[in-house]
Amino acid sequence: MNLTLKVWRQKDARSQGRLETYQAANVLADMSFLEMLDVVNEELIAKGGEPIAFDSDCREGICGTCSMMINGIAHGGLRGTTVCQLHMRHFHDGDTIVIEPWRARAFPVIKDLVTDRGAFDRIIQAGGFVSVNTGGTPDANALPVGKTEADRAMDAAACIGCGACVAACKNASAMLFVSAKVSHLASLPQGRAERERRVLNMVRVMDESGFGNCTVTGSCEAVCPKEISLDFIAQMNREYGQAILKNSGPRQSKGGD
Amino acid sequence: MKLDAKIPSGPLAQKWDRHRFEMKLINPANKRKFDVIVVGTGLAGASAAATLAELGYNVKAFCYQDSPRRAHSIAAQGGINAAKNYQNDGDSIYRLFYDTIKGGDFRAREANVYRLAQVSVNIIDQCVAQGVPFAREYGGLLANRSFGGAQVSRTFYARGQTGQQLLLGAYQALCRQIGLGTVKMFPRAEMLDLVLVNGHAKGIVARDLVTGEISAHAADAVVLATGGYGNVFYLSTNAKGCNVTATWRAYKRGAAFANPCYTQIHPTCIPVSGDHQSKLTLMSESLRNDGRVWVPKKKADNRPPGQIPEEDRDYYLERKYPSFGNLAPRDISSRAAKEVCDEGRGVGPGGRGVYLDFADAIGRIGEGAVRERYGNLFDMYEKITGENAYQRPMRIYPAVHYTMGGLWVDYNMMSTVPGLFVLGEANFSDHGANRLGASALMQGLADGYFVLPYTIGHYFASEKQPKARPDQPEFKKVIAEMETLTKKLLAVNGRRTVNSFHKELGGWLWEKCGMARNESGLKELLQKIPALREEFWKNVKVSGENGELNQNLEHAGRVADFLEFAELLVLDALERRESCGGHFRTEFQTEDGEAKRDDEHFAYVAAWEYAGAGRPPVLNKEPLDYEEVHMSTRSYK
């Protein structure tokens, strides 16, 4: 099939970007979307042009690196699918496809379709962990965890941190991402000891990073490649409310920790 | 070069305990005086960086990805082994040790493997404490499944996303330290070279992938956890960015490279669909617990699989290896698939594929139970191929997946360059000539959580080396070299793309140095690779400039190193005139086509030493002395 691509090109964070048009000829149904872009890039390089910069790594839908808006939809609109797993059999000969980077203030564009998602790492650094050092942990079977709880934790933990939820949200909210980690760890007994300070600290950094708030439109869930449920946002709100009510905000260490 | 593996004396089971006691310690207050650079943030790198920081060291961690959470450990699907014997099915540390040694075709170092089996149990405890959501039974205890090359169920898993969940555990531990200020993280940064001062590893030169800035970082020790070199084959199950650069540059600075010819070809990957293919996708080996592998008995039988009756099917793994059946180890299963396809009995486009059939399992336990176990894998298969594997068998074919070879390390994980430690897939130490399923995750975390944190302290306490500074002449010299190299790549301005070189190199290696190798093919490669390398430096076209995000330039640097490294891989394959594990030389096989090992002449680790540009590398041999295990012919029949 032959396609027309309108691709966002932007030299760097400071430059103005624009959509440019390219022709993708002889695209095969078995190609992934990124392989189609690889072919376009090979032609661009051969002709002395600049290839389109886009992020990808594992190309099997798990690392969360690939990230682009296709016709205005994060990852292209195939349910539960990252763009690296989106294949060209879902497009038709003659289609025009608009390709843009994630759009959110907290994810500035680095170049073309590549954005800086460092804010997600900073949120995890604020509290998305269980504070245990290596060694000295109890036997793994010492503390039984019900299958339902463990499954729920796994449902939340499946988040790949790609940022599609933010890109899809009209408020550029990161609530689905943050709530997935909060819910994963709050669902397990190992994570409960610090559940309050975790949610307070993570939400604080989320707000500081420039993400908007959730107005429950559900657009995040619709594009999430791991189909993380909106329920987790409800769980996070509950965790947050409890933490506020217990007034156990981020405690200042007085030493001796 | 003198290879001293520094294996502690004493009985196998007591070596590690004794060694831990005998190693020197650094007192807690002094640890903060030491800086450690960790390159790579997969399971090995992230676990090492987090643990070292917890102990009090100052850590700088580097990864080429935009976040440490994206390292390719994340793609491991099936699980992680540990000798917990939770299933009461006869597992033990000794059995895991023995299975790993045997699975590696008696080409791994006994003492390292035993230690790996010992600390495997701690890994599971650690990960559970971090909140890794392993699969559980209704009673609340951990679930296990079986994996290739083992007859016990010792594999722990988190749906089909075990690598992801373990990596997130390590990443979260790392994030906690970043938040505490004990680790400084450098994402989107690629190590270009290693810097030595007085013969000790004292830092690295790295390129900031966003700005192009090439800068020096000094430390008291350098840890490489940069993964394997499978992408030398172009098509592999590795992530697109995986590369050999860090380990190759370390080799050129004096670190011996061990057993580069040991590459693992995984039997269950989705077959190649066309010339555009950019990478291959693995279907977890756990599928072989319930799937049956077969091809038609007759050549070129083009009937749809459902219309081929039982009597016309050849379940060749079950036929040839009745006791392990579909769970035969990876090297054996891969070779068997190649064999039936070479006979013209392969299925799918090009005849390079075999069926992995779930019809029996669906009949036995129902589609729902199969979906519960493997749903995400079936979904992934459908996304890529457009076929529904609940209704027709999957088509699979072997693909390059893992590399057992890597930088040579002693028992302390230190390379032949003092102060340079190598962890995980980047080293050679634990898997011999073939790795068993669910053992890569085990090794990465063992090295990072439980081995390096002890041994690195011993190095610091034993070697009182002066502090290095990044403005020293040694660093400036390497920066200048790297800037020159980058300019040179951009200046060629030829007519061929970087990718076309990579693809050509990879295709040759797959053809002549893949699942089956022979002398004439390897010698042919030794002629062709230098010529391709020469052409690369005359005719490659790298777009853009250095002072920006330039993915084409990144790829060019990596391919330039692959073009050098490939020659060493082929040379090693040529020198090893035997078949063992993933290294199958067609000249050395038994009458029924099994690998024929030669313990008399080849029971050694081949550690290659760089001898300078244009000079042949020097082969050093570390003999494999087995104190505990008797080297036997590996049989899974």
mmCIF file of C-alpha atoms in Angstrom, chain A residues 23-115:
data_model
loop_
_atom_site.group_PDB
_atom_site.id
_atom_site.type_symbol
_atom_site.label_atom_id
_atom_site.label_comp_id
_atom_site.label_asym_id
_atom_site.label_seq_id
_atom_site.Cartn_x
_atom_site.Cartn_y
_atom_site.Cartn_z
ATOM 1 C CA GLN A 23 5.303 9.470 0.893
ATOM 2 C CA ALA A 24 5.632 5.898 2.144
ATOM 3 C CA ALA A 25 5.528 3.594 -0.863
ATOM 4 C CA ASN A 26 5.138 -0.190 -1.022
ATOM 5 C CA VAL A 27 4.223 -0.581 2.625
ATOM 6 C CA LEU A 28 3.485 -4.204 3.536
ATOM 7 C CA ALA A 29 0.705 -5.363 5.844
ATOM 8 C CA ASP A 30 3.143 -7.371 7.990
ATOM 9 C CA MET A 31 5.303 -4.368 8.810
ATOM 10 C CA SER A 32 4.986 -2.785 12.205
ATOM 11 C CA PHE A 33 4.322 0.938 12.233
ATOM 12 C CA LEU A 34 7.901 1.572 13.354
ATOM 13 C CA GLU A 35 9.285 -0.667 10.615
ATOM 14 C CA MET A 36 7.318 1.423 8.139
ATOM 15 C CA LEU A 37 9.040 4.515 9.595
ATOM 16 C CA ASP A 38 12.411 2.694 9.406
ATOM 17 C CA VAL A 39 11.891 2.249 5.682
ATOM 18 C CA VAL A 40 10.973 5.923 5.252
ATOM 19 C CA ASN A 41 14.086 6.882 7.238
ATOM 20 C CA GLU A 42 16.388 4.685 5.157
ATOM 21 C CA GLU A 43 15.165 6.514 2.066
ATOM 22 C CA LEU A 44 15.590 9.882 3.748
ATOM 23 C CA ILE A 45 19.177 9.094 4.758
ATOM 24 C CA ALA A 46 20.032 7.769 1.315
ATOM 25 C CA LYS A 47 18.764 11.018 -0.206
ATOM 26 C CA GLY A 48 20.862 13.086 2.207
ATOM 27 C CA GLY A 49 17.940 14.123 4.396
ATOM 28 C CA GLU A 50 17.486 13.970 8.157
ATOM 29 C CA PRO A 51 15.757 10.814 9.379
ATOM 30 C CA ILE A 52 12.704 11.251 11.599
ATOM 31 C CA ALA A 53 13.779 10.887 15.232
ATOM 32 C CA PHE A 54 11.497 8.635 17.257
ATOM 33 C CA ASP A 55 11.987 6.614 20.423
ATOM 34 C CA SER A 56 11.798 2.831 20.438
ATOM 35 C CA ASP A 57 13.774 0.005 21.952
ATOM 36 C CA CYS A 58 12.338 -3.433 22.741
ATOM 37 C CA ARG A 59 9.813 -3.333 19.904
ATOM 38 C CA GLU A 60 7.732 -5.956 21.640
ATOM 39 C CA GLY A 61 5.431 -3.720 23.607
ATOM 40 C CA ILE A 62 6.955 -3.896 27.054
ATOM 41 C CA CYS A 63 9.734 -1.321 27.543
ATOM 42 C CA GLY A 64 7.434 1.685 27.128
ATOM 43 C CA THR A 65 9.913 3.630 25.023
ATOM 44 C CA CYS A 66 7.913 4.113 21.827
ATOM 45 C CA SER A 67 5.517 6.977 21.959
ATOM 46 C CA MET A 68 3.677 8.837 19.247
ATOM 47 C CA MET A 69 0.282 10.230 18.388
ATOM 48 C CA ILE A 70 -1.150 8.709 15.247
ATOM 49 C CA ASN A 71 -4.031 10.647 13.798
ATOM 50 C CA GLY A 72 -4.448 12.272 17.188
ATOM 51 C CA ILE A 73 -4.586 9.009 19.157
ATOM 52 C CA ALA A 74 -1.792 7.905 21.469
ATOM 53 C CA HIS A 75 -0.223 4.691 20.100
ATOM 54 C CA GLY A 76 -2.614 4.694 17.151
ATOM 55 C CA GLY A 77 -5.876 3.448 18.539
ATOM 56 C CA LEU A 78 -5.592 -0.355 18.532
ATOM 57 C CA ARG A 79 -6.748 -1.374 21.970
ATOM 58 C CA GLY A 80 -4.053 -2.472 24.402
ATOM 59 C CA THR A 81 -1.267 -1.928 21.891
ATOM 60 C CA THR A 82 1.910 0.122 21.829
ATOM 61 C CA VAL A 83 2.863 1.669 18.522
ATOM 62 C CA CYS A 84 5.696 -0.849 18.048
ATOM 63 C CA GLN A 85 3.086 -3.611 18.037
ATOM 64 C CA LEU A 86 0.701 -1.782 15.728
ATOM 65 C CA HIS A 87 0.956 -3.393 12.307
ATOM 66 C CA MET A 88 0.238 -1.868 8.951
ATOM 67 C CA ARG A 89 -2.563 -4.334 8.246
ATOM 68 C CA HIS A 90 -4.739 -1.912 10.203
ATOM 69 C CA PHE A 91 -4.239 0.828 7.564
ATOM 70 C CA HIS A 92 -5.445 1.150 3.998
ATOM 71 C CA ASP A 93 -3.874 2.073 0.700
ATOM 72 C CA GLY A 94 -4.064 5.822 0.162
ATOM 73 C CA ASP A 95 -4.425 6.718 3.829
ATOM 74 C CA THR A 96 -2.973 9.962 5.136
ATOM 75 C CA ILE A 97 -1.486 9.502 8.574
ATOM 76 C CA VAL A 98 -0.613 12.362 10.922
ATOM 77 C CA ILE A 99 2.209 11.542 13.335
ATOM 78 C CA GLU A 100 3.019 13.781 16.291
ATOM 79 C CA PRO A 101 4.913 13.534 19.582
ATOM 80 C CA TRP A 102 3.266 13.285 22.994
ATOM 81 C CA ARG A 103 1.834 16.725 23.743
ATOM 82 C CA ALA A 104 2.133 17.772 27.397
ATOM 83 C CA ARG A 105 3.928 20.573 29.179
ATOM 84 C CA ALA A 106 5.542 18.059 31.521
ATOM 85 C CA PHE A 107 6.939 16.122 28.510
ATOM 86 C CA PRO A 108 8.911 18.698 26.498
ATOM 87 C CA VAL A 109 9.869 17.739 22.950
ATOM 88 C CA ILE A 110 13.564 16.908 22.547
ATOM 89 C CA LYS A 111 13.465 16.386 18.798
ATOM 90 C CA ASP A 112 10.777 15.420 16.256
ATOM 91 C CA LEU A 113 8.747 12.682 17.988
ATOM 92 C CA VAL A 114 11.080 12.275 20.975
ATOM 93 C CA THR A 115 10.001 13.756 24.292
#
